[in-house]
mmCIF file of C-alpha atoms and ligand atoms in Angstrom:
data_model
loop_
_atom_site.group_PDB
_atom_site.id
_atom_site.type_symbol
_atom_site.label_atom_id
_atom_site.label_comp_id
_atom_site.label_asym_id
_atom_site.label_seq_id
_atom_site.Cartn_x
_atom_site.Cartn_y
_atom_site.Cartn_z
ATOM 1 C CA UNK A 1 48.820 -2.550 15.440
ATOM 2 C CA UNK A 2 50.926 -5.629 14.111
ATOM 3 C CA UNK A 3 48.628 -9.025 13.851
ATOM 4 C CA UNK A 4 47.643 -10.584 17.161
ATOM 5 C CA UNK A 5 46.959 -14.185 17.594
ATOM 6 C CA UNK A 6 43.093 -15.000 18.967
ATOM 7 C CA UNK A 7 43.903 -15.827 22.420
ATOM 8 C CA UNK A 8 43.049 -12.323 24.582
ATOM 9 C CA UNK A 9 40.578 -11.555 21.481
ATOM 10 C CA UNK A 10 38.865 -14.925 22.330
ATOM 11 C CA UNK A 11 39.005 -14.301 25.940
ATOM 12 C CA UNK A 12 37.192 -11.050 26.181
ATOM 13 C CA UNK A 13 34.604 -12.405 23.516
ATOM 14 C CA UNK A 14 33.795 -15.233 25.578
ATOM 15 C CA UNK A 15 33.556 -13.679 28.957
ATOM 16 C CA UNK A 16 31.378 -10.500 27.185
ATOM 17 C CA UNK A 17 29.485 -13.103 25.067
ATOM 18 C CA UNK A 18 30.040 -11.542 21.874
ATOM 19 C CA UNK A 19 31.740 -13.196 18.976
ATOM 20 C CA UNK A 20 34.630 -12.057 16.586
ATOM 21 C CA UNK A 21 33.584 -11.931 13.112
ATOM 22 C CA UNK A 22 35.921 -14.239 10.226
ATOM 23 C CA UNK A 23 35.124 -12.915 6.896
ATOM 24 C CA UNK A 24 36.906 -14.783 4.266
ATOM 25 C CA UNK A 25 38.880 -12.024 2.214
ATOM 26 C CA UNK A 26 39.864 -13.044 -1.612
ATOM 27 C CA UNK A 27 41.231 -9.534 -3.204
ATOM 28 C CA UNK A 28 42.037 -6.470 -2.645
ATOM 29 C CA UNK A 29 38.136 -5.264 -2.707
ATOM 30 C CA UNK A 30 37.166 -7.454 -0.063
ATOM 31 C CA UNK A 31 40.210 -6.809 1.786
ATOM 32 C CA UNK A 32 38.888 -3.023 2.342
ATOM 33 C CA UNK A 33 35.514 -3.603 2.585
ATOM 34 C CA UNK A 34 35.769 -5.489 6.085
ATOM 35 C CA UNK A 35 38.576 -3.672 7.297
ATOM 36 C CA UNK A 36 36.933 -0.235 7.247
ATOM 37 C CA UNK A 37 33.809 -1.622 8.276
ATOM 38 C CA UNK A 38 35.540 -2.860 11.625
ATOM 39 C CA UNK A 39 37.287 0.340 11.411
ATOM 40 C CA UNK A 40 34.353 2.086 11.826
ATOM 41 C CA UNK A 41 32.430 -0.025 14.631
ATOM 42 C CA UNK A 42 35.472 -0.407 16.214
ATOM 43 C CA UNK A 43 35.826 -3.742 16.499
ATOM 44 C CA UNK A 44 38.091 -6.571 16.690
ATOM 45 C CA UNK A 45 38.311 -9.022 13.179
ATOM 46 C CA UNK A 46 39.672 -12.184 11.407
ATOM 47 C CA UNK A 47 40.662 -12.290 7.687
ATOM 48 C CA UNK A 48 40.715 -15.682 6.640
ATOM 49 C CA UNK A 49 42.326 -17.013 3.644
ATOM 50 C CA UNK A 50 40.672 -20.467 2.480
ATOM 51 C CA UNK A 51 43.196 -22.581 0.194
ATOM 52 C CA UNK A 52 41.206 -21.491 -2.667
ATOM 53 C CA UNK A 53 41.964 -17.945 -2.037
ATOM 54 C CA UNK A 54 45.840 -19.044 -1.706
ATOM 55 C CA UNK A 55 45.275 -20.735 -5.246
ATOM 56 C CA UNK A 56 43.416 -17.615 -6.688
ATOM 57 C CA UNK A 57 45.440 -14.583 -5.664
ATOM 58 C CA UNK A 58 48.748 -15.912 -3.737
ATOM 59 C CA UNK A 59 49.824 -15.862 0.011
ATOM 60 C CA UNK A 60 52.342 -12.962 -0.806
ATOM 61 C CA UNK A 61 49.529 -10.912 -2.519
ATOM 62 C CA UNK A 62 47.086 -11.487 0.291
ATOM 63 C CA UNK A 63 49.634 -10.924 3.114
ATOM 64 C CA UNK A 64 50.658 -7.772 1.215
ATOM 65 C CA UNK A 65 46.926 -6.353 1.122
ATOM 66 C CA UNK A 66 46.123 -7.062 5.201
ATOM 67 C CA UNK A 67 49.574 -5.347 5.778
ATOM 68 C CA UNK A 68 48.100 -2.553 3.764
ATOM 69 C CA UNK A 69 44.886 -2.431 5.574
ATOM 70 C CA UNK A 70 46.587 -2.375 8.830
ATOM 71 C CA UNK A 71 48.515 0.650 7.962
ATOM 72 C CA UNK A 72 45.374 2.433 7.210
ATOM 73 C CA UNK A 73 44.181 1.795 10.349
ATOM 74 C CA UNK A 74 46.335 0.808 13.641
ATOM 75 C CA UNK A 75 44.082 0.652 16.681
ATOM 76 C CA UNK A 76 41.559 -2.534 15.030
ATOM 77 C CA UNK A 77 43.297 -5.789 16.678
ATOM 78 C CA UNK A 78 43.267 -8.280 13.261
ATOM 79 C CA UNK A 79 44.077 -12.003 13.303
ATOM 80 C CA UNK A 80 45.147 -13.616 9.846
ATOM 81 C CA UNK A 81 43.703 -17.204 9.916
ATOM 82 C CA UNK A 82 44.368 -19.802 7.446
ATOM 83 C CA UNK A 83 40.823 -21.817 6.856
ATOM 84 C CA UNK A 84 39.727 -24.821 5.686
ATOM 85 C CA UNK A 85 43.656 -26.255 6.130
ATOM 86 C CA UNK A 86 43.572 -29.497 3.963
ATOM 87 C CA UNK A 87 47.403 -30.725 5.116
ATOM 88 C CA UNK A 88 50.115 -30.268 7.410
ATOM 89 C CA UNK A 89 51.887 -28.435 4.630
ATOM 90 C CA UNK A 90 49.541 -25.757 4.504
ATOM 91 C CA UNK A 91 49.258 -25.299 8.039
ATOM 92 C CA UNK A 92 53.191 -25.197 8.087
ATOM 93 C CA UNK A 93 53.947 -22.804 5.182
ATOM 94 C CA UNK A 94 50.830 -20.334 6.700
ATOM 95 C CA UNK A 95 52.945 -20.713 10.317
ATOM 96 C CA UNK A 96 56.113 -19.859 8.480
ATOM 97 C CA UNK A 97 54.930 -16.689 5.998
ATOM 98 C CA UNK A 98 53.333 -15.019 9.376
ATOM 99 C CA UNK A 99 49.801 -15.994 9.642
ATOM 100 C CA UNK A 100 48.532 -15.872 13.015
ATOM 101 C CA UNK A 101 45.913 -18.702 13.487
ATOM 102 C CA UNK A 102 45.106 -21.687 11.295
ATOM 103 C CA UNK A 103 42.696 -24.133 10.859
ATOM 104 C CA UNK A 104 43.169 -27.669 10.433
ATOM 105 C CA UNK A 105 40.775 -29.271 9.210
ATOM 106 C CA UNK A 106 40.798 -33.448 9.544
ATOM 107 C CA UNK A 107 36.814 -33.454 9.888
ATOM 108 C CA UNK A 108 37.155 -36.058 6.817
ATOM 109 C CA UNK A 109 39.438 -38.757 7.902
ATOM 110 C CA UNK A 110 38.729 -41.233 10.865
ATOM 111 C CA UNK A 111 38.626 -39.458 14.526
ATOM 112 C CA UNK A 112 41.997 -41.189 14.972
ATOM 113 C CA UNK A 113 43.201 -39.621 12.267
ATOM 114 C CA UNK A 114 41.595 -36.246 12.860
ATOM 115 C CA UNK A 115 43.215 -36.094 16.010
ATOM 116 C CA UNK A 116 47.085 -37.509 14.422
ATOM 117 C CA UNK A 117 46.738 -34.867 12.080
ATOM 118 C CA UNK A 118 46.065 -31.972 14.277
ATOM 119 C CA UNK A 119 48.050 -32.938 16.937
ATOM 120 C CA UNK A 120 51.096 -32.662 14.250
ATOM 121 C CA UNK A 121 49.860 -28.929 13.444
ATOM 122 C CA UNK A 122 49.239 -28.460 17.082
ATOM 123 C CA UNK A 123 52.677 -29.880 17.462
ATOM 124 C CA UNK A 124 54.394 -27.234 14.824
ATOM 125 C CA UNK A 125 52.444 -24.274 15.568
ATOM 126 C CA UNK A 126 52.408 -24.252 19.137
ATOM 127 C CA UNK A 127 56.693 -23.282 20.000
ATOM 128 C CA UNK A 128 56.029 -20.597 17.003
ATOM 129 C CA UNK A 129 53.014 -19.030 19.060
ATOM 130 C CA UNK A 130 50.393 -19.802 16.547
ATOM 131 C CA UNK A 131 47.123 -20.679 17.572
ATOM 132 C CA UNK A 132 44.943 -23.866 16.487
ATOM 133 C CA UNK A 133 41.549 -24.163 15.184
ATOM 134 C CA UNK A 134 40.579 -27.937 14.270
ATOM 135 C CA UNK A 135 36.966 -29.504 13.238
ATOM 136 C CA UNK A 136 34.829 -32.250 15.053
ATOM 137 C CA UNK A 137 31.609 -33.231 12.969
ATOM 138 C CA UNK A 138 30.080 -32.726 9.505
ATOM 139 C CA UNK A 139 28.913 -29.427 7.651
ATOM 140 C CA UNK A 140 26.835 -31.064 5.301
ATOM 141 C CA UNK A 141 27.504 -29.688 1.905
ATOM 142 C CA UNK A 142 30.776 -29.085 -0.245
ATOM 143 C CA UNK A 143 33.901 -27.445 0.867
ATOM 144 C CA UNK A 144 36.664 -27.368 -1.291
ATOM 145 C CA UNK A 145 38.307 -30.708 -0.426
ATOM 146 C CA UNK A 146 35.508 -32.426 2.417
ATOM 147 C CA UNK A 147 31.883 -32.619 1.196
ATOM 148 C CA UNK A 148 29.065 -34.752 2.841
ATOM 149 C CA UNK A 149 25.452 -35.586 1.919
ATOM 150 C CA UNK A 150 24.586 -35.464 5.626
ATOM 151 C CA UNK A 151 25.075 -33.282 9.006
ATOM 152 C CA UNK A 152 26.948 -35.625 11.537
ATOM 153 C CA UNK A 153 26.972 -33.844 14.622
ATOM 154 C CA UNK A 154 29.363 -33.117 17.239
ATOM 155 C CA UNK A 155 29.326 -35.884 19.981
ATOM 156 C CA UNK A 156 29.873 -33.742 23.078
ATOM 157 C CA UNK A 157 31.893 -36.063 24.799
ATOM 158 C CA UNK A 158 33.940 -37.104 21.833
ATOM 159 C CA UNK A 159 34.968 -33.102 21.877
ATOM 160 C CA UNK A 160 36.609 -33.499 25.180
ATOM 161 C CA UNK A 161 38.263 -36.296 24.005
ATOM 162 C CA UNK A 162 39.149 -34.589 21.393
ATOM 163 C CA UNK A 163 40.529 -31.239 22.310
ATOM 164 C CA UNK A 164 42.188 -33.039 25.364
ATOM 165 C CA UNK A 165 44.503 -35.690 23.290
ATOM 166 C CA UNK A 166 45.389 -32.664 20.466
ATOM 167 C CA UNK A 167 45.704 -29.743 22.493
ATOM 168 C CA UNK A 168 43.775 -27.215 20.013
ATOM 169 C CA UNK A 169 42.968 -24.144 20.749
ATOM 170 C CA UNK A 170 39.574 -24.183 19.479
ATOM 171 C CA UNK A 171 36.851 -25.891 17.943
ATOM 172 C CA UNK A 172 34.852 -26.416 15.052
ATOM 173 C CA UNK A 173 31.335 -28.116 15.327
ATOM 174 C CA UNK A 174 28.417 -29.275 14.083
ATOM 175 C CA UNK A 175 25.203 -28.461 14.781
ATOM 176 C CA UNK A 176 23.033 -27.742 12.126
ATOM 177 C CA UNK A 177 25.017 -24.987 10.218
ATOM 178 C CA UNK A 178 26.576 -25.334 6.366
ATOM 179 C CA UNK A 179 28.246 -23.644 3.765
ATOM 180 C CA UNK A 180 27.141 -21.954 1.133
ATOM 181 C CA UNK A 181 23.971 -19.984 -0.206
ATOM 182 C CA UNK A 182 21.295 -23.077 0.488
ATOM 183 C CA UNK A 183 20.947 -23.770 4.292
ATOM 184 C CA UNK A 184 17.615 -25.460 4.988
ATOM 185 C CA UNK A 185 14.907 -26.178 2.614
ATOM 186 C CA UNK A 186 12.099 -25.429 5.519
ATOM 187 C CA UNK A 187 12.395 -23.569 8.825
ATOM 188 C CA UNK A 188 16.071 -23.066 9.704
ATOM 189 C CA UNK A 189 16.891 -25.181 12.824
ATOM 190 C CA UNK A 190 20.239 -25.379 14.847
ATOM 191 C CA UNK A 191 20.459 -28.448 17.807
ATOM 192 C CA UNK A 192 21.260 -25.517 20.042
ATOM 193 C CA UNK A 193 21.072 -28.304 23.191
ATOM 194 C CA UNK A 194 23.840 -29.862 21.682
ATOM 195 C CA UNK A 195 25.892 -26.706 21.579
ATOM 196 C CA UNK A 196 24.757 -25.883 25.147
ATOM 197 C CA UNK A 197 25.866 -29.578 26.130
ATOM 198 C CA UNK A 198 29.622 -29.017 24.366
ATOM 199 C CA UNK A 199 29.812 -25.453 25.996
ATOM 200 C CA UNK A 200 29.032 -27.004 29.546
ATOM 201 C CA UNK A 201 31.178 -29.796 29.218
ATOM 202 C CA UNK A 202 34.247 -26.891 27.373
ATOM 203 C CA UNK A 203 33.691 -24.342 30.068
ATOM 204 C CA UNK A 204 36.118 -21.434 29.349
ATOM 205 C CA UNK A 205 36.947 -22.906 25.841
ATOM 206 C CA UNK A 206 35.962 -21.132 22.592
ATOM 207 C CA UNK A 207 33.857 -22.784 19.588
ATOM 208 C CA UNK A 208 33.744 -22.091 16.284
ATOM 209 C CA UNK A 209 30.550 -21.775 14.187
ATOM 210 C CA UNK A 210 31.692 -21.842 10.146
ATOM 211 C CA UNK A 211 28.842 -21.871 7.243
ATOM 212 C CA UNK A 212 27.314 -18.895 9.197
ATOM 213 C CA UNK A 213 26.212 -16.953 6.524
ATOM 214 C CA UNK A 214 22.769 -15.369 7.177
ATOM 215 C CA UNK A 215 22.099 -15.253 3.129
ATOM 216 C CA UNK A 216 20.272 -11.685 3.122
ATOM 217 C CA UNK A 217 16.911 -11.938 1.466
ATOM 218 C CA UNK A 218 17.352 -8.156 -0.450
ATOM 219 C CA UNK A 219 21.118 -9.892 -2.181
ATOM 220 C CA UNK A 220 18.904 -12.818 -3.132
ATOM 221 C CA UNK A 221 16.397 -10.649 -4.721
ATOM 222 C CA UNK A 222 18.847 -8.138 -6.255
ATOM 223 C CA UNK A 223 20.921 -10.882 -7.994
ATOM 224 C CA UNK A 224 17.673 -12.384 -9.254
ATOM 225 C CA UNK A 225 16.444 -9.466 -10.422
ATOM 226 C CA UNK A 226 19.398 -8.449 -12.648
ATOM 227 C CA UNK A 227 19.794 -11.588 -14.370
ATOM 228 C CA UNK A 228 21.205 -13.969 -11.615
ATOM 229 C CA UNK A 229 19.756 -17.458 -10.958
ATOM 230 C CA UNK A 230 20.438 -17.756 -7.060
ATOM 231 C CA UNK A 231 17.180 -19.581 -6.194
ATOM 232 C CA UNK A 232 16.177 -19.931 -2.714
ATOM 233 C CA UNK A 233 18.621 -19.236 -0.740
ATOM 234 C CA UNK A 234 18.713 -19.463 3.181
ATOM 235 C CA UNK A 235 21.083 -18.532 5.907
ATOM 236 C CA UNK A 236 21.150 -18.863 9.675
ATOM 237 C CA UNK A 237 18.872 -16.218 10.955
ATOM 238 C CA UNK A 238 20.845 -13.517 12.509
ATOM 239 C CA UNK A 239 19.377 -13.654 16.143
ATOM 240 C CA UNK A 240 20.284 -17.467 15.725
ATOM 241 C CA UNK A 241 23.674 -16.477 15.540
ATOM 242 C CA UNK A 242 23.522 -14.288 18.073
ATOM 243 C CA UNK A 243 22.699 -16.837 20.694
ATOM 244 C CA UNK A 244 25.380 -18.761 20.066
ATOM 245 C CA UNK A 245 27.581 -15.834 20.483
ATOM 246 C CA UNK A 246 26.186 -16.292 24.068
ATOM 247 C CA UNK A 247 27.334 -20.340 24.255
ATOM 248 C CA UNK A 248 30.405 -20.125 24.278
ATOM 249 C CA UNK A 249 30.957 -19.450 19.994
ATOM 250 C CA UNK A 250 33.231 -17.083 19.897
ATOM 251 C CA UNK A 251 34.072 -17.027 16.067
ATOM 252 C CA UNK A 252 31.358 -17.233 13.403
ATOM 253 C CA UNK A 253 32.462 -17.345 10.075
ATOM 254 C CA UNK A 254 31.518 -15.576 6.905
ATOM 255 C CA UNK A 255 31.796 -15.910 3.017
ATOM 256 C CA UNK A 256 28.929 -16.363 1.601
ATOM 257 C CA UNK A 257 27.105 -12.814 2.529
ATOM 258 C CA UNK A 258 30.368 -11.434 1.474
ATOM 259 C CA UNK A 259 29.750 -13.233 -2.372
ATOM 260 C CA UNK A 260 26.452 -12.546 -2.494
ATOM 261 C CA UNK A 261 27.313 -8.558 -1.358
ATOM 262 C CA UNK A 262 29.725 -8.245 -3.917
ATOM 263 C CA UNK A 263 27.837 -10.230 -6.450
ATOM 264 C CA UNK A 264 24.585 -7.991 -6.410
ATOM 265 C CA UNK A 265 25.875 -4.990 -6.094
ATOM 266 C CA UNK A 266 27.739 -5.735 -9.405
ATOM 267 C CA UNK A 267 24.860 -7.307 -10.641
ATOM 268 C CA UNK A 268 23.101 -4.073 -10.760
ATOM 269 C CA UNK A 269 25.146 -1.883 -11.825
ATOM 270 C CA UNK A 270 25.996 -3.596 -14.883
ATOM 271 C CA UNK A 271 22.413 -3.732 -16.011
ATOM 272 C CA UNK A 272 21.443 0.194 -14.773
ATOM 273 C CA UNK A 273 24.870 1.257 -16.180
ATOM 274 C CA UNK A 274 25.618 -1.085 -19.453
ATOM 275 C CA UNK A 275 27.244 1.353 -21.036
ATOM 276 C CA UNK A 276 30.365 1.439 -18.075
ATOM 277 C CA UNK A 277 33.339 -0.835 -18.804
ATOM 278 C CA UNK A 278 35.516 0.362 -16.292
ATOM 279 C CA UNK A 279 36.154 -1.955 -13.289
ATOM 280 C CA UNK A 280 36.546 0.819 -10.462
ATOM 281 C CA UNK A 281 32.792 2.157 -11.099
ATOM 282 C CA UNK A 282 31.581 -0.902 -10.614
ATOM 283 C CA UNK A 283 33.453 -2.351 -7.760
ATOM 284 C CA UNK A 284 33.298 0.915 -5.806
ATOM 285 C CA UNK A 285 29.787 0.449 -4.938
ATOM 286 C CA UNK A 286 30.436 -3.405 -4.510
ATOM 287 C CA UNK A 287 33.140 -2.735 -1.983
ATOM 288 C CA UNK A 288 30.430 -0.501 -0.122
ATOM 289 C CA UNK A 289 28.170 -2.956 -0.260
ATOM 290 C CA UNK A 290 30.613 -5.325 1.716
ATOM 291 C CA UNK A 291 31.500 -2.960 4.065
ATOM 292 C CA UNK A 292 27.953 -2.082 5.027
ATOM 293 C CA UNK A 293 26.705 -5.757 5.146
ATOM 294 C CA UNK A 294 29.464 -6.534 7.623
ATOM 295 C CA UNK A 295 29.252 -3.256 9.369
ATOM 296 C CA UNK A 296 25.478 -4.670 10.070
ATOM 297 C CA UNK A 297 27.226 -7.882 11.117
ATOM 298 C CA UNK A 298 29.574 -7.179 14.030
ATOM 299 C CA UNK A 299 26.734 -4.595 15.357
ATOM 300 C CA UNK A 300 23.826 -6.890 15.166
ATOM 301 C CA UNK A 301 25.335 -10.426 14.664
ATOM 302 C CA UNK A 302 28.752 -10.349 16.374
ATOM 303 C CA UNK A 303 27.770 -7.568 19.297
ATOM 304 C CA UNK A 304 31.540 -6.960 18.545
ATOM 305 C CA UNK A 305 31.168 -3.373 17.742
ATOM 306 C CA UNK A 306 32.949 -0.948 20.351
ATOM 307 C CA UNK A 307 35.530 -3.911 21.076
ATOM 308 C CA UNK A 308 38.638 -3.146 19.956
HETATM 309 O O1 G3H B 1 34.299 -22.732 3.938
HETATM 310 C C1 G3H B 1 34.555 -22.384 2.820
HETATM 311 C C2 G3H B 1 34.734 -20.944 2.487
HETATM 312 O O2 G3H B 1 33.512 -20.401 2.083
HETATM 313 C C3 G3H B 1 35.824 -20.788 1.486
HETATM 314 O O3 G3H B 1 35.381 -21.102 0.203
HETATM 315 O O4 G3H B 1 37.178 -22.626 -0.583
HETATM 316 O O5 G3H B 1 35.647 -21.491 -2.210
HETATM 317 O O6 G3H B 1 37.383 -20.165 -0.991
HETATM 318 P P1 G3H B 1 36.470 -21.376 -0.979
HETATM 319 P P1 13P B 2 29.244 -19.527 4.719
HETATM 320 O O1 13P B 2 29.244 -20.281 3.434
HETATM 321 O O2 13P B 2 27.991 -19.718 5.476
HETATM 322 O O3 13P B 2 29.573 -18.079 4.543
HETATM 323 O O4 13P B 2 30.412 -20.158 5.637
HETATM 324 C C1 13P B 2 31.717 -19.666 5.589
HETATM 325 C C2 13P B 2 32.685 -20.539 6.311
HETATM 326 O O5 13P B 2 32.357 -21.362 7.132
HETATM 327 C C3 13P B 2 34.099 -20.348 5.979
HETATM 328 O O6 13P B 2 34.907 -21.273 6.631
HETATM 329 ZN ZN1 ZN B 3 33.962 -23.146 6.941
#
């Protein structure tokens, strides 16, 4: 199957209330890992490409490994999504080197100028059918180019507003979720009214939850066990996640499990095994490791599995 754009993926998602995994894919490792775990359940997927990932292994490389993985297998639908977009540029040369969906993402600048911005990607990517994901509200924590000290939420209303004057396809919000290994420093809590209130007032309109990570406890442990200084990590709880697959999220994005897969999995071996040097004994259990953990996802998390 060639790419698909998120539109009918989206649709079915939101009227089964399921969600369509995004797992951020940096080499050729990763690449496989998610691809035969969606093989395997069946299910429909997103590889996203964050601008670091263009910076780190190319847009040709990348491109070349999800045409690879789609050979392997045809019959799992797969969207390539640029995330994070920090310009226009971006956005364009992702549009122009076949990328099916991109993210814009203005959740910096002024709401004026979030909305000039992605109306001009809306603008470009709309006659070449690619579809538009933009960002309303602060993650708090660092992204490559945004970081903020604090959570500002999504103002329900302003979201209208907001996906009325740009014309995006979907949306990005706030409501308690960020990026990266350290979530919440007590009980996780998500302002699941507020997502209820954006979801009434959106019928029909998919949202987007990023920094969805659920940070498994046993990675944690492993990586701090073999020498790794992760801390205390926290990630959404998984049957958080779940009920917003029910409120109208329909794409719930993933790196950070996919790190911390990779990471202790390699971890391990290279203290049980410290005589091994070669990269493909190492990284064949890692790659396992990623596949399983998002295997777990789209069955448990997603409810994505048997979708495709
Ligand atoms: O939202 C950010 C993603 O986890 C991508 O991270 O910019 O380090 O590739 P990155
Ligand atoms: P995590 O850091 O929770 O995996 O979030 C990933 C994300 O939102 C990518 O855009
Ligand atoms: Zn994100």
């Amino acid at each position: 199957m060639p790419l698909m754009g998120p539109k009918d993926m989206f649709a079915a998602a939101y009227a089964g209330q399921y969600a369509v995994g995004a797992f951020n894919v940096n080499n050729m490792e990763i690449v496989q890992g998610i691809m035969r775990a969606a093989s395997e359940e069946n299910s429909p997927i997103i590889l996203q490409v964050s601008a670091g990932a263009h910076a780190y292994a190319g847009q040709v490389y990348i491109m070349k490994l999800v045409e690879a993985a789609l050979q392997e297998d045809k019959s799992v639908p797969v969207v390539m999504h640029l995330d994070h977009g920090p310009s226009f540029a971006m956005c364009r040369d992702c549009i122009d080197g076949g990328f099916t969906s991109v993210m814009i993402d203005g959740s910096h600048l002024s709401y004026e100028d979030n909305i000039t911005l992605t109306k001009q990607v809306v603008d470009y990517a709309h006659p070449r059918n690619v579809w538009v994901e933009a960002e309303l509200g602060k993650l708090a924590g660092v992204e490559e180019h945004v970081s903020s000290a604090e959570h500002v939420y999504t103002d329900p209303d302003q979201a209208v507003d907001f996906v009325t004057r740009t014309g995006c396809d979907s949306l990005a919000i706030a409501i308690g979720t960020s990026h990266g290994a350290y979530k919440f420093k007590g009980d996780a809590k998500l302002d699941f009214a507020r997502l209820e209130t954006i979801s009434a007032k959106l019928p029909g309109y998919p949202l987007v939850l990023h920094g969805a990570s659920s940070v498994p406890q046993e990675f944690v442990k492993l990586c701090n066990d073999f020498g790794g200084a992760v801390g205390s990590a926290a990630g959404v709880p998984e049957d958080m996640l779940r009920k917003a697959a029910g409120l109208g999220v329909c794409k719930i994005n993933v790196d950070t499990d996919i790190r911390l897969a990779l990471t202790a999995s390699i971890r391990q071996f290279m203290a049980e095994h410290p005589e091994q040097f070669d990269p493909r004994a190492y990284l064949t259990p890692a790659r396992e490791n990623v596949k399983k953990m998002v295997a777990h996802k789209i069955r448990t998390v997603m409810g994505s599995s048997g979708k495709a």
